[in-house]
PDB file of C-alpha atoms in Angstrom:
ATOM      1  CA  ALA A  26    -112.936 125.711  63.950  1.00 77.00           C
ATOM      2  CA  LEU A  27    -116.259 127.088  65.737  1.00 80.00           C
ATOM      3  CA  CYS A  28    -113.782 129.404  67.892  1.00 79.00           C
ATOM      4  CA  LEU A  29    -112.526 130.834  64.633  1.00 86.00           C
ATOM      5  CA  ILE A  30    -116.077 130.965  63.136  1.00 86.00           C
ATOM      6  CA  ALA A  31    -116.923 133.072  67.032  1.00 84.00           C
ATOM      7  CA  PHE A  32    -113.730 134.988  66.427  1.00 82.00           C
ATOM      8  CA  ALA A  33    -114.703 136.311  63.101  1.00 86.00           C
ATOM      9  CA  ILE A  34    -118.564 137.358  64.044  1.00 83.00           C
ATOM     10  CA  PHE A  35    -116.951 138.935  67.152  1.00 81.00           C
ATOM     11  CA  PHE A  36    -114.576 140.754  64.639  1.00 79.00           C
ATOM     12  CA  PHE A  37    -117.309 141.778  62.378  1.00 81.00           C
ATOM     13  CA  LEU A  38    -119.724 142.791  65.261  1.00 78.00           C
ATOM     14  CA  GLN A  39    -116.742 144.809  67.291  1.00 75.00           C
ATOM     15  CA  LYS A  40    -116.287 147.321  64.027  1.00 70.00           C
ATOM     16  CA  LYS A  41    -120.023 147.743  64.333  1.00 69.00           C
ATOM     17  CA  LEU A  42    -120.564 147.792  67.836  1.00 67.00           C
ATOM     18  CA  ARG A  43    -118.048 149.780  69.693  1.00 64.00           C
ATOM     19  CA  ARG A  44    -119.507 149.596  73.196  1.00 66.00           C
ATOM     20  CA  PHE A  45    -118.627 149.008  76.618  1.00 67.00           C
ATOM     21  CA  GLY A  46    -119.744 145.557  77.709  1.00 72.00           C
ATOM     22  CA  PHE A  47    -120.763 144.078  74.782  1.00 78.00           C
ATOM     23  CA  SER A  48    -117.677 142.232  74.258  1.00 80.00           C
ATOM     24  CA  PHE A  49    -117.602 140.750  77.716  1.00 82.00           C
ATOM     25  CA  ALA A  50    -121.319 139.464  77.183  1.00 86.00           C
ATOM     26  CA  TYR A  51    -120.433 138.090  73.630  1.00 85.00           C
ATOM     27  CA  TYR A  52    -117.448 135.955  74.827  1.00 86.00           C
ATOM     28  CA  LEU A  53    -119.298 134.544  77.506  1.00 89.00           C
ATOM     29  CA  VAL A  54    -122.256 133.387  75.690  1.00 92.00           C
ATOM     30  CA  SER A  55    -120.329 132.144  72.376  1.00 90.00           C
ATOM     31  CA  TYR A  56    -117.444 129.988  74.621  1.00 90.00           C
ATOM     32  CA  GLY A  57    -120.005 129.036  76.901  1.00 92.00           C
ATOM     33  CA  PHE A  58    -122.126 127.823  73.764  1.00 91.00           C
ATOM     34  CA  ILE A  59    -119.215 126.114  72.046  1.00 91.00           C
ATOM     35  CA  ARG A  60    -117.971 124.490  75.087  1.00 89.00           C
ATOM     36  CA  PHE A  61    -121.135 123.094  76.200  1.00 90.00           C
ATOM     37  CA  PHE A  62    -121.201 121.223  72.733  1.00 88.00           C
ATOM     38  CA  THR A  63    -117.545 120.190  72.690  1.00 87.00           C
ATOM     39  CA  GLU A  64    -117.850 118.554  76.175  1.00 85.00           C
ATOM     40  CA  PHE A  65    -120.228 115.635  74.732  1.00 83.00           C
ATOM     41  CA  LEU A  66    -116.731 114.665  72.686  1.00 84.00           C
ATOM     42  CA  ARG A  67    -114.232 114.513  75.614  1.00 83.00           C
ATOM     43  CA  ILE A  68    -113.505 111.146  76.783  1.00 81.00           C
ATOM     44  CA  ASP A  69    -111.955 112.246  79.826  1.00 79.00           C
ATOM     45  CA  SER A  70    -114.567 114.763  81.132  1.00 78.00           C
ATOM     46  CA  TRP A  71    -115.202 114.895  84.988  1.00 82.00           C
ATOM     47  CA  VAL A  72    -118.819 113.798  85.845  1.00 82.00           C
ATOM     48  CA  VAL A  73    -120.839 113.890  88.885  1.00 85.00           C
ATOM     49  CA  SER A  74    -124.062 111.960  88.531  1.00 86.00           C
ATOM     50  CA  LYS A  75    -123.907 111.306  84.776  1.00 82.00           C
ATOM     51  CA  ILE A  76    -123.920 115.029  84.850  1.00 82.00           C
ATOM     52  CA  HIS A  77    -120.847 116.977  82.707  1.00 84.00           C
ATOM     53  CA  VAL A  78    -119.468 119.571  85.146  1.00 90.00           C
ATOM     54  CA  GLY A  79    -118.252 121.463  82.237  1.00 89.00           C
ATOM     55  CA  GLN A  80    -121.141 121.499  80.756  1.00 90.00           C
ATOM     56  CA  VAL A  81    -123.038 122.410  84.145  1.00 91.00           C
ATOM     57  CA  LEU A  82    -120.179 125.620  83.853  1.00 93.00           C
ATOM     58  CA  SER A  83    -120.913 126.216  80.378  1.00 93.00           C
ATOM     59  CA  LEU A  84    -124.291 127.033  80.965  1.00 93.00           C
ATOM     60  CA  VAL A  85    -123.387 128.757  83.852  1.00 95.00           C
ATOM     61  CA  MET A  86    -121.420 131.135  81.666  1.00 93.00           C
ATOM     62  CA  VAL A  87    -124.007 131.300  78.686  1.00 94.00           C
ATOM     63  CA  PHE A  88    -126.938 132.586  81.530  1.00 95.00           C
ATOM     64  CA  GLY A  89    -124.091 134.874  82.606  1.00 93.00           C
ATOM     65  CA  GLY A  90    -123.782 136.533  78.798  1.00 92.00           C
ATOM     66  CA  ILE A  91    -127.055 136.643  78.863  1.00 93.00           C
ATOM     67  CA  LEU A  92    -127.662 138.569  82.070  1.00 93.00           C
ATOM     68  CA  SER A  93    -124.744 140.914  80.614  1.00 88.00           C
ATOM     69  CA  PHE A  94    -126.309 141.354  77.409  1.00 86.00           C
ATOM     70  CA  LYS A  95    -129.546 142.241  79.242  1.00 88.00           C
ATOM     71  CA  LYS A  96    -127.490 144.836  81.458  1.00 85.00           C
ATOM     72  CA  TYR A  97    -125.523 146.132  78.419  1.00 79.00           C
ATOM     73  CA  LEU A  98    -129.554 146.627  76.834  1.00 80.00           C
ATOM     74  CA  ARG A  99    -130.785 148.368  79.832  1.00 81.00           C
ATOM     75  CA  PHE A 100    -127.469 150.630  80.353  1.00 76.00           C
ATOM     76  CA  GLN A 101    -127.549 151.761  76.457  1.00 71.00           C
ATOM     77  CA  ASN A 102    -131.370 152.706  76.995  1.00 71.00           C
ATOM     78  CA  LYS A 103    -130.786 154.811  79.681  1.00 70.00           C
ATOM     79  CA  LYS A 104    -127.839 156.458  77.931  1.00 63.00           C
ATOM     80  CA  ILE A 105    -130.423 157.315  75.210  1.00 58.00           C
ATOM     81  CA  ASP A 106    -132.976 158.507  77.314  1.00 54.00           C
ATOM     82  CA  SER A 107    -130.682 160.937  79.302  1.00 53.00           C
ATOM     83  CA  PHE A 108    -129.951 162.931  76.161  1.00 48.00           C
TER      84      PHE A 108
END
């Protein structure tokens, strides 16, 4: 259900913001965020020293998406300034 909500938000934003790089960054942030919280519900999760490996990977995805958003915004600002 959370993935459908994320897709609906993505679909709505994609119509308004058809820009290169936005889709990838949004996917990383939304999927990483959803996966982080669903890892709490998994029974067979891979755990190392009481840390769920899936949650760590999800945080890496979220931070990577945030960095991609920053790069996307910086690229858009340079593009606007060059006109």
